[in-house]
Amino acid sequence: MERQIAELRRSSRPQERGLPWWAALVLLIGIAVIGGLVDTIGTTAARGGFNIGIVVASVVAILTVKRSHMFPVVIAPPIVYTLAAVFQLYLRSSGLHDKKVIYDAASNYLVYGFPAIAAATAAVLIIAGFRLITRR
C-alpha cells in the first residue's frame, strides 16, 4: 500500500523540462571556450570574445537548466571566469614561474574582466529570480 502511494505521488508531479545542472555547466563552459578561442585566433585589436562568451553562455545555461537545478549555474560565472583566466595565464606565462608577472596579469584579468563577471552574474540572478517567481 505504501509503495502504491509513493508511486502515485511521484507520478502526480509534473516532469521538469531542461538540462540537469552538470549538463548546463558543460554548456556554459563550452560556449565560453568558443569565446576564448575567438580571442585567441583573432587579432590583438579586439579582445572581447571571452567576455561576451561568458555572458552569453551564462544566459543560455540558466535558461536551459531545470528549475530545481539552478543553484550551481547561478554561482558558476565568476568561478568559470576565474578558472579560465588562471588557465590562460598559465599557458601564456609558460608555467607560472615569474611571480611578479603572474600577479600583474592576474590583476589585469580581474580588473578588465569585472564588467563581464558582473554582467553574467546579474543576468543569471535576474533570470533565476524570474524563473523562481513564475515557476517556469
Coordinates of N, CA, C and O in Angstrom, one line a residue:
M1 N 0.8 -1.2 0.0 CA 0.0 0.0 0.0 C 0.9 1.3 0.0 O 0.6 2.2 -0.7
E2 N 1.9 1.3 0.8 CA 2.8 2.4 0.9 C 3.5 2.7 -0.4 O 3.7 3.8 -0.8
R3 N 3.9 1.6 -1.1 CA 4.6 1.7 -2.4 C 3.6 2.3 -3.4 O 4.1 3.2 -4.2
Q4 N 2.4 1.9 -3.4 CA 1.4 2.5 -4.3 C 1.2 4.0 -4.1 O 1.1 4.8 -5.0
I5 N 1.2 4.4 -2.8 CA 1.0 5.8 -2.5 C 2.3 6.6 -3.0 O 2.1 7.7 -3.5
A6 N 3.4 6.0 -2.7 CA 4.7 6.7 -3.2 C 4.7 6.8 -4.7 O 5.1 7.9 -5.2
E7 N 4.3 5.8 -5.4 CA 4.3 5.8 -6.9 C 3.3 6.8 -7.4 O 3.5 7.5 -8.3
L8 N 2.2 6.9 -6.7 CA 1.1 7.8 -7.1 C 1.6 9.3 -6.9 O 1.4 10.1 -7.7
R9 N 2.3 9.5 -5.8 CA 2.9 10.9 -5.5 C 3.9 11.2 -6.6 O 3.9 12.4 -7.1
R10 N 4.8 10.3 -7.0 CA 5.8 10.6 -8.0 C 5.2 10.8 -9.3 O 5.6 11.7 -10.1
S11 N 4.1 10.1 -9.7 CA 3.5 10.2 -11.0 C 2.6 11.5 -11.1 O 2.4 12.0 -12.2
S12 N 2.2 12.0 -9.9 CA 1.3 13.2 -10.0 C 2.2 14.5 -10.1 O 1.6 15.5 -10.5
R13 N 3.5 14.4 -9.9 CA 4.3 15.6 -10.1 C 4.6 15.8 -11.5 O 4.9 14.9 -12.3
P14 N 4.5 17.1 -12.0 CA 4.8 17.3 -13.4 C 6.3 17.2 -13.6 O 7.1 17.5 -12.7
Q15 N 6.7 16.6 -14.8 CA 8.1 16.5 -15.1 C 8.7 17.8 -15.4 O 8.1 18.6 -16.1
E16 N 9.9 18.0 -14.9 CA 10.6 19.3 -15.1 C 11.3 19.2 -16.5 O 11.9 18.2 -16.8
R17 N 11.2 20.2 -17.2 CA 11.9 20.3 -18.5 C 13.3 20.9 -18.3 O 13.4 21.8 -17.4
G18 N 14.2 20.6 -19.1 CA 15.5 21.2 -19.0 C 16.6 20.3 -18.8 O 16.4 19.0 -18.6
L19 N 17.8 20.8 -18.7 CA 19.0 20.0 -18.5 C 19.3 19.9 -17.1 O 19.0 20.8 -16.3
P20 N 20.0 18.8 -16.7 CA 20.5 18.7 -15.3 C 21.6 19.8 -15.1 O 22.2 20.3 -16.1
W21 N 22.0 20.0 -13.9 CA 22.9 21.1 -13.6 C 24.3 20.8 -14.2 O 24.9 21.8 -14.7
W22 N 24.7 19.6 -14.2 CA 26.1 19.3 -14.8 C 26.1 19.5 -16.3 O 27.1 20.0 -16.9
A23 N 25.0 19.2 -17.0 CA 24.9 19.5 -18.5 C 24.9 21.0 -18.8 O 25.5 21.4 -19.7
A24 N 24.2 21.7 -17.9 CA 24.1 23.2 -18.1 C 25.5 23.8 -17.9 O 25.9 24.7 -18.6
L25 N 26.3 23.3 -16.9 CA 27.6 23.8 -16.7 C 28.5 23.4 -17.8 O 29.4 24.2 -18.2
V26 N 28.4 22.2 -18.4 CA 29.2 21.8 -19.6 C 28.9 22.8 -20.7 O 29.8 23.2 -21.5
L27 N 27.6 23.1 -20.9 CA 27.2 24.0 -22.0 C 27.8 25.4 -21.7 O 28.3 26.0 -22.7
L28 N 27.7 25.9 -20.5 CA 28.3 27.2 -20.1 C 29.8 27.2 -20.5 O 30.3 28.1 -21.1
I29 N 30.5 26.2 -20.1 CA 32.0 26.1 -20.3 C 32.2 26.0 -21.8 O 33.2 26.7 -22.3
G30 N 31.5 25.2 -22.5 CA 31.7 25.1 -23.9 C 31.5 26.4 -24.7 O 32.3 26.7 -25.6
I31 N 30.4 27.1 -24.4 CA 30.2 28.4 -25.1 C 31.3 29.4 -24.7 O 31.8 30.2 -25.6
A32 N 31.7 29.4 -23.4 CA 32.8 30.3 -23.0 C 34.1 30.0 -23.7 O 34.9 30.9 -24.1
V33 N 34.4 28.7 -23.9 CA 35.6 28.3 -24.6 C 35.6 28.8 -26.0 O 36.6 29.2 -26.6
I34 N 34.4 28.7 -26.7 CA 34.3 29.2 -28.0 C 34.6 30.7 -28.1 O 35.4 31.2 -28.9
G35 N 34.2 31.4 -27.1 CA 34.5 32.9 -27.0 C 36.0 33.1 -26.7 O 36.6 34.0 -27.3
G36 N 36.6 32.2 -25.9 CA 38.0 32.3 -25.7 C 38.8 32.0 -27.0 O 39.9 32.6 -27.2
L37 N 38.3 31.0 -27.7 CA 39.0 30.7 -29.0 C 38.9 31.8 -30.0 O 39.9 32.1 -30.7
V38 N 37.8 32.6 -30.0 CA 37.7 33.7 -30.8 C 38.7 34.8 -30.5 O 39.4 35.4 -31.3
D39 N 39.0 34.9 -29.2 CA 40.0 35.9 -28.7 C 41.4 35.4 -29.1 O 42.3 36.2 -29.5
T40 N 41.7 34.1 -29.0 CA 43.0 33.6 -29.3 C 43.3 33.6 -30.8 O 44.4 34.0 -31.1
I41 N 42.3 33.3 -31.6 CA 42.5 33.3 -33.0 C 42.5 34.7 -33.6 O 43.3 35.0 -34.5
G42 N 41.7 35.6 -33.0 CA 41.6 36.9 -33.6 C 42.8 37.8 -33.4 O 43.8 37.3 -32.8
T43 N 42.7 39.0 -33.9 CA 43.8 39.9 -33.7 C 43.9 40.5 -32.3 O 43.0 40.3 -31.5
T44 N 45.0 41.2 -32.0 CA 45.1 41.7 -30.7 C 44.3 43.0 -30.5 O 44.1 43.5 -29.4
A45 N 43.7 43.5 -31.6 CA 42.9 44.8 -31.5 C 41.6 44.5 -30.8 O 41.2 45.4 -30.0
A46 N 41.0 43.4 -31.0 CA 39.7 43.2 -30.4 C 39.8 42.0 -29.5 O 40.1 40.9 -29.8
R47 N 39.6 42.3 -28.2 CA 39.7 41.3 -27.1 C 38.5 41.3 -26.3 O 38.5 41.6 -25.1
G48 N 37.4 40.9 -26.9 CA 36.1 40.8 -26.1 C 35.4 39.5 -26.3 O 34.3 39.3 -25.7
G49 N 35.9 38.6 -27.0 CA 35.3 37.3 -27.3 C 34.9 36.5 -26.1 O 33.8 36.0 -25.9
F50 N 35.9 36.4 -25.2 CA 35.6 35.6 -24.0 C 34.7 36.3 -23.1 O 33.8 35.7 -22.5
N51 N 34.8 37.6 -23.0 CA 33.9 38.4 -22.1 C 32.4 38.2 -22.6 O 31.5 38.0 -21.8
I52 N 32.2 38.4 -23.9 CA 30.9 38.2 -24.5 C 30.5 36.8 -24.3 O 29.3 36.5 -24.0
G53 N 31.4 35.9 -24.6 CA 31.1 34.5 -24.5 C 30.6 34.0 -23.1 O 29.7 33.2 -23.0
I54 N 31.2 34.5 -22.1 CA 30.8 34.1 -20.7 C 29.4 34.7 -20.4 O 28.6 34.0 -19.7
V55 N 29.1 35.9 -20.8 CA 27.7 36.4 -20.6 C 26.7 35.6 -21.3 O 25.7 35.2 -20.8
V56 N 26.9 35.4 -22.6 CA 26.0 34.6 -23.4 C 25.9 33.2 -22.9 O 24.8 32.6 -22.8
A57 N 27.0 32.6 -22.5 CA 27.0 31.2 -22.0 C 26.2 31.1 -20.7 O 25.4 30.2 -20.5
S58 N 26.3 32.1 -19.9 CA 25.6 32.1 -18.6 C 24.1 32.2 -18.8 O 23.3 31.5 -18.2
V59 N 23.7 33.1 -19.7 CA 22.3 33.3 -20.0 C 21.7 32.0 -20.6 O 20.6 31.5 -20.2
V60 N 22.4 31.4 -21.6 CA 21.9 30.2 -22.2 C 21.8 29.0 -21.2 O 20.9 28.3 -21.1
A61 N 22.8 28.9 -20.3 CA 22.8 27.9 -19.3 C 21.7 28.0 -18.3 O 21.0 27.0 -18.0
I62 N 21.4 29.2 -17.8 CA 20.3 29.4 -16.9 C 19.0 29.2 -17.5 O 18.0 28.8 -16.8
L63 N 18.8 29.5 -18.8 CA 17.6 29.3 -19.5 C 17.3 27.8 -19.8 O 16.2 27.4 -19.9
T64 N 18.4 27.0 -19.9 CA 18.2 25.6 -20.3 C 18.2 24.6 -19.1 O 17.8 23.5 -19.3
V65 N 18.6 25.1 -17.9 CA 18.7 24.2 -16.8 C 17.3 23.9 -16.2 O 16.4 24.8 -16.3
K66 N 17.1 22.8 -15.5 CA 15.9 22.6 -14.8 C 15.8 23.6 -13.6 O 16.8 24.0 -13.1
R67 N 14.6 23.9 -13.3 CA 14.4 25.0 -12.3 C 14.9 24.5 -10.9 O 15.5 25.3 -10.2
S68 N 14.8 23.3 -10.6 CA 15.3 22.8 -9.3 C 16.8 22.6 -9.3 O 17.4 22.4 -8.2
H69 N 17.5 22.8 -10.4 CA 18.9 22.6 -10.5 C 19.7 23.9 -10.8 O 20.8 23.9 -11.3
M70 N 19.1 25.0 -10.5 CA 19.6 26.3 -10.9 C 20.8 26.8 -10.1 O 21.6 27.6 -10.6
F71 N 20.9 26.4 -8.8 CA 21.9 26.9 -7.9 C 23.4 26.8 -8.5 O 24.1 27.8 -8.5
P72 N 23.8 25.7 -9.0 CA 25.2 25.6 -9.5 C 25.4 26.5 -10.7 O 26.5 27.1 -10.8
V73 N 24.4 26.7 -11.5 CA 24.6 27.6 -12.6 C 24.6 29.1 -12.2 O 25.3 29.9 -12.8
V74 N 23.9 29.4 -11.1 CA 23.9 30.8 -10.6 C 25.3 31.2 -10.0 O 25.7 32.3 -10.3
I75 N 26.0 30.3 -9.4 CA 27.3 30.6 -8.8 C 28.4 30.4 -9.8 O 29.6 30.7 -9.5
A76 N 28.2 29.8 -11.0 CA 29.2 29.4 -11.9 C 29.9 30.6 -12.6 O 31.2 30.5 -12.8
P77 N 29.3 31.7 -13.0 CA 30.0 32.6 -13.9 C 31.3 33.2 -13.3 O 32.4 33.1 -14.0
P78 N 31.4 33.6 -12.0 CA 32.7 34.1 -11.6 C 33.7 33.0 -11.4 O 34.9 33.2 -11.6
I79 N 33.3 31.8 -11.1 CA 34.2 30.7 -10.9 C 34.8 30.3 -12.3 O 36.0 30.1 -12.4
V80 N 33.9 30.2 -13.3 CA 34.4 29.8 -14.6 C 35.3 30.8 -15.2 O 36.3 30.5 -15.7
Y81 N 35.0 32.1 -15.0 CA 35.8 33.2 -15.5 C 37.2 33.1 -14.8 O 38.2 33.2 -15.4
T82 N 37.2 32.9 -13.5 CA 38.5 32.9 -12.8 C 39.3 31.7 -13.2 O 40.5 31.9 -13.4
L83 N 38.7 30.5 -13.3 CA 39.5 29.4 -13.7 C 40.0 29.5 -15.2 O 41.1 29.1 -15.4
A84 N 39.2 30.1 -16.0 CA 39.6 30.4 -17.4 C 40.8 31.3 -17.4 O 41.8 31.2 -18.2
A85 N 40.7 32.4 -16.6 CA 41.8 33.4 -16.5 C 43.1 32.7 -16.0 O 44.2 33.0 -16.6
V86 N 43.0 31.9 -15.0 CA 44.2 31.2 -14.5 C 44.8 30.2 -15.6 O 46.0 30.2 -15.8
F87 N 43.9 29.5 -16.3 CA 44.4 28.6 -17.3 C 45.1 29.4 -18.4 O 46.1 29.0 -18.9
Q88 N 44.5 30.5 -18.9 CA 45.1 31.3 -19.9 C 46.4 31.9 -19.4 O 47.4 32.0 -20.2
L89 N 46.4 32.3 -18.2 CA 47.7 32.9 -17.6 C 48.7 31.8 -17.6 O 49.9 32.1 -17.9
Y90 N 48.4 30.6 -17.2 CA 49.3 29.5 -17.2 C 49.9 29.2 -18.6 O 51.1 29.0 -18.7
L91 N 49.0 29.2 -19.6 CA 49.5 29.0 -20.9 C 50.4 30.1 -21.4 O 51.4 29.8 -22.1
R92 N 50.1 31.3 -21.1 CA 50.9 32.5 -21.6 C 52.2 32.7 -20.9 O 53.1 33.3 -21.4
S93 N 52.3 32.2 -19.6 CA 53.5 32.5 -18.9 C 54.4 31.3 -18.8 O 55.4 31.3 -18.1
S94 N 54.1 30.3 -19.6 CA 55.0 29.1 -19.6 C 55.2 28.5 -18.3 O 56.3 28.1 -17.9
G95 N 54.2 28.3 -17.5 CA 54.2 27.5 -16.3 C 54.2 28.3 -15.0 O 54.5 27.7 -14.0
L96 N 53.9 29.5 -15.0 CA 53.8 30.3 -13.8 C 55.1 30.4 -12.9 O 55.0 30.1 -11.7
H97 N 56.2 30.8 -13.5 CA 57.4 30.8 -12.8 C 57.7 32.2 -12.2 O 58.2 32.3 -11.1
D98 N 57.5 33.3 -12.9 CA 57.8 34.6 -12.5 C 56.6 35.2 -11.8 O 55.5 35.6 -12.4
K99 N 56.7 35.3 -10.5 CA 55.5 35.7 -9.6 C 55.1 37.2 -9.9 O 53.9 37.4 -9.9
K100 N 56.0 38.1 -10.2 CA 55.6 39.4 -10.5 C 54.7 39.5 -11.7 O 53.7 40.2 -11.7
V101 N 55.1 38.8 -12.7 CA 54.3 38.8 -14.0 C 53.0 38.1 -13.7 O 52.0 38.6 -14.3
I102 N 52.9 37.1 -12.9 CA 51.7 36.4 -12.6 C 50.7 37.3 -11.9 O 49.5 37.4 -12.3
Y103 N 51.2 38.0 -10.9 CA 50.3 38.9 -10.1 C 49.8 40.1 -11.0 O 48.6 40.5 -10.9
D104 N 50.7 40.6 -11.8 CA 50.3 41.7 -12.7 C 49.2 41.2 -13.7 O 48.2 41.9 -13.9
A105 N 49.4 40.1 -14.3 CA 48.5 39.5 -15.3 C 47.2 39.1 -14.7 O 46.1 39.4 -15.2
A106 N 47.2 38.5 -13.5 CA 46.0 38.1 -12.8 C 45.2 39.3 -12.4 O 43.9 39.3 -12.6
S107 N 45.8 40.4 -12.0 CA 45.0 41.6 -11.6 C 44.4 42.2 -12.9 O 43.3 42.7 -12.8
N108 N 45.1 42.2 -14.0 CA 44.6 42.7 -15.2 C 43.4 41.9 -15.7 O 42.4 42.4 -16.1
Y109 N 43.4 40.5 -15.6 CA 42.3 39.7 -15.9 C 41.1 40.1 -15.1 O 39.9 40.2 -15.5
L110 N 41.3 40.2 -13.8 CA 40.2 40.5 -12.9 C 39.6 41.9 -13.0 O 38.4 42.1 -13.0
V111 N 40.5 42.9 -13.2 CA 40.0 44.3 -13.4 C 39.3 44.4 -14.7 O 38.2 45.0 -14.8
Y112 N 39.9 44.0 -15.8 CA 39.2 44.1 -17.1 C 38.1 43.1 -17.4 O 37.3 43.3 -18.2
G113 N 38.1 42.1 -16.6 CA 37.0 41.1 -16.7 C 35.9 41.3 -15.8 O 34.8 40.7 -15.9
F114 N 36.0 42.3 -14.8 CA 34.9 42.5 -13.9 C 33.6 42.9 -14.5 O 32.6 42.4 -14.1
P115 N 33.6 43.7 -15.6 CA 32.3 44.0 -16.2 C 31.6 42.8 -16.7 O 30.4 42.6 -16.6
A116 N 32.4 41.9 -17.3 CA 31.8 40.6 -17.8 C 31.3 39.7 -16.7 O 30.2 39.1 -16.8
I117 N 32.1 39.6 -15.7 CA 31.7 38.8 -14.5 C 30.4 39.4 -13.9 O 29.5 38.7 -13.6
A118 N 30.4 40.7 -13.7 CA 29.2 41.3 -13.1 C 28.0 41.2 -14.0 O 26.9 40.9 -13.5
A119 N 28.1 41.4 -15.3 CA 27.0 41.3 -16.2 C 26.5 39.8 -16.3 O 25.3 39.6 -16.2
A120 N 27.4 38.9 -16.3 CA 26.9 37.5 -16.3 C 26.2 37.1 -15.0 O 25.2 36.4 -15.0
T121 N 26.8 37.5 -13.9 CA 26.2 37.2 -12.6 C 24.8 37.9 -12.5 O 23.9 37.2 -12.0
A122 N 24.8 39.1 -12.8 CA 23.5 39.8 -12.7 C 22.4 39.2 -13.6 O 21.3 39.0 -13.2
A123 N 22.8 38.9 -14.9 CA 21.8 38.3 -15.8 C 21.3 37.0 -15.3 O 20.1 36.7 -15.3
V124 N 22.2 36.2 -14.7 CA 21.8 34.9 -14.2 C 20.9 35.0 -13.0 O 19.9 34.3 -12.8
L125 N 21.3 35.9 -12.1 CA 20.4 36.2 -10.9 C 19.0 36.7 -11.3 O 18.0 36.2 -10.7
I126 N 19.0 37.6 -12.2 CA 17.7 38.1 -12.6 C 16.8 37.0 -13.3 O 15.6 36.9 -13.0
I127 N 17.4 36.3 -14.2 CA 16.6 35.2 -14.9 C 16.2 34.1 -13.9 O 15.1 33.6 -13.9
A128 N 17.1 33.7 -13.0 CA 16.8 32.7 -12.0 C 15.7 33.2 -11.1 O 14.8 32.4 -10.7
G129 N 15.7 34.4 -10.6 CA 14.7 35.0 -9.8 C 13.3 35.0 -10.5 O 12.3 34.7 -10.0
F130 N 13.4 35.4 -11.8 CA 12.1 35.4 -12.6 C 11.6 34.0 -12.7 O 10.4 33.8 -12.6
R131 N 12.5 33.0 -13.0 CA 12.0 31.6 -13.1 C 11.4 31.1 -11.8 O 10.5 30.3 -11.8
L132 N 12.0 31.5 -10.7 CA 11.5 31.0 -9.4 C 10.1 31.6 -9.1 O 9.3 31.0 -8.6
I133 N 10.0 32.9 -9.4 CA 8.7 33.6 -9.1 C 7.6 33.1 -10.0 O 6.5 32.8 -9.5
T134 N 7.9 32.9 -11.3 CA 6.9 32.4 -12.2 C 6.8 30.9 -12.3 O 5.9 30.4 -12.9
R135 N 7.6 30.2 -11.6 CA 7.6 28.8 -11.5 C 7.7 28.1 -12.9 O 7.0 27.2 -13.3
R136 N 8.7 28.6 -13.7 CA 8.9 28.1 -15.0 C 10.3 27.5 -15.1 O 11.2 27.8 -14.6

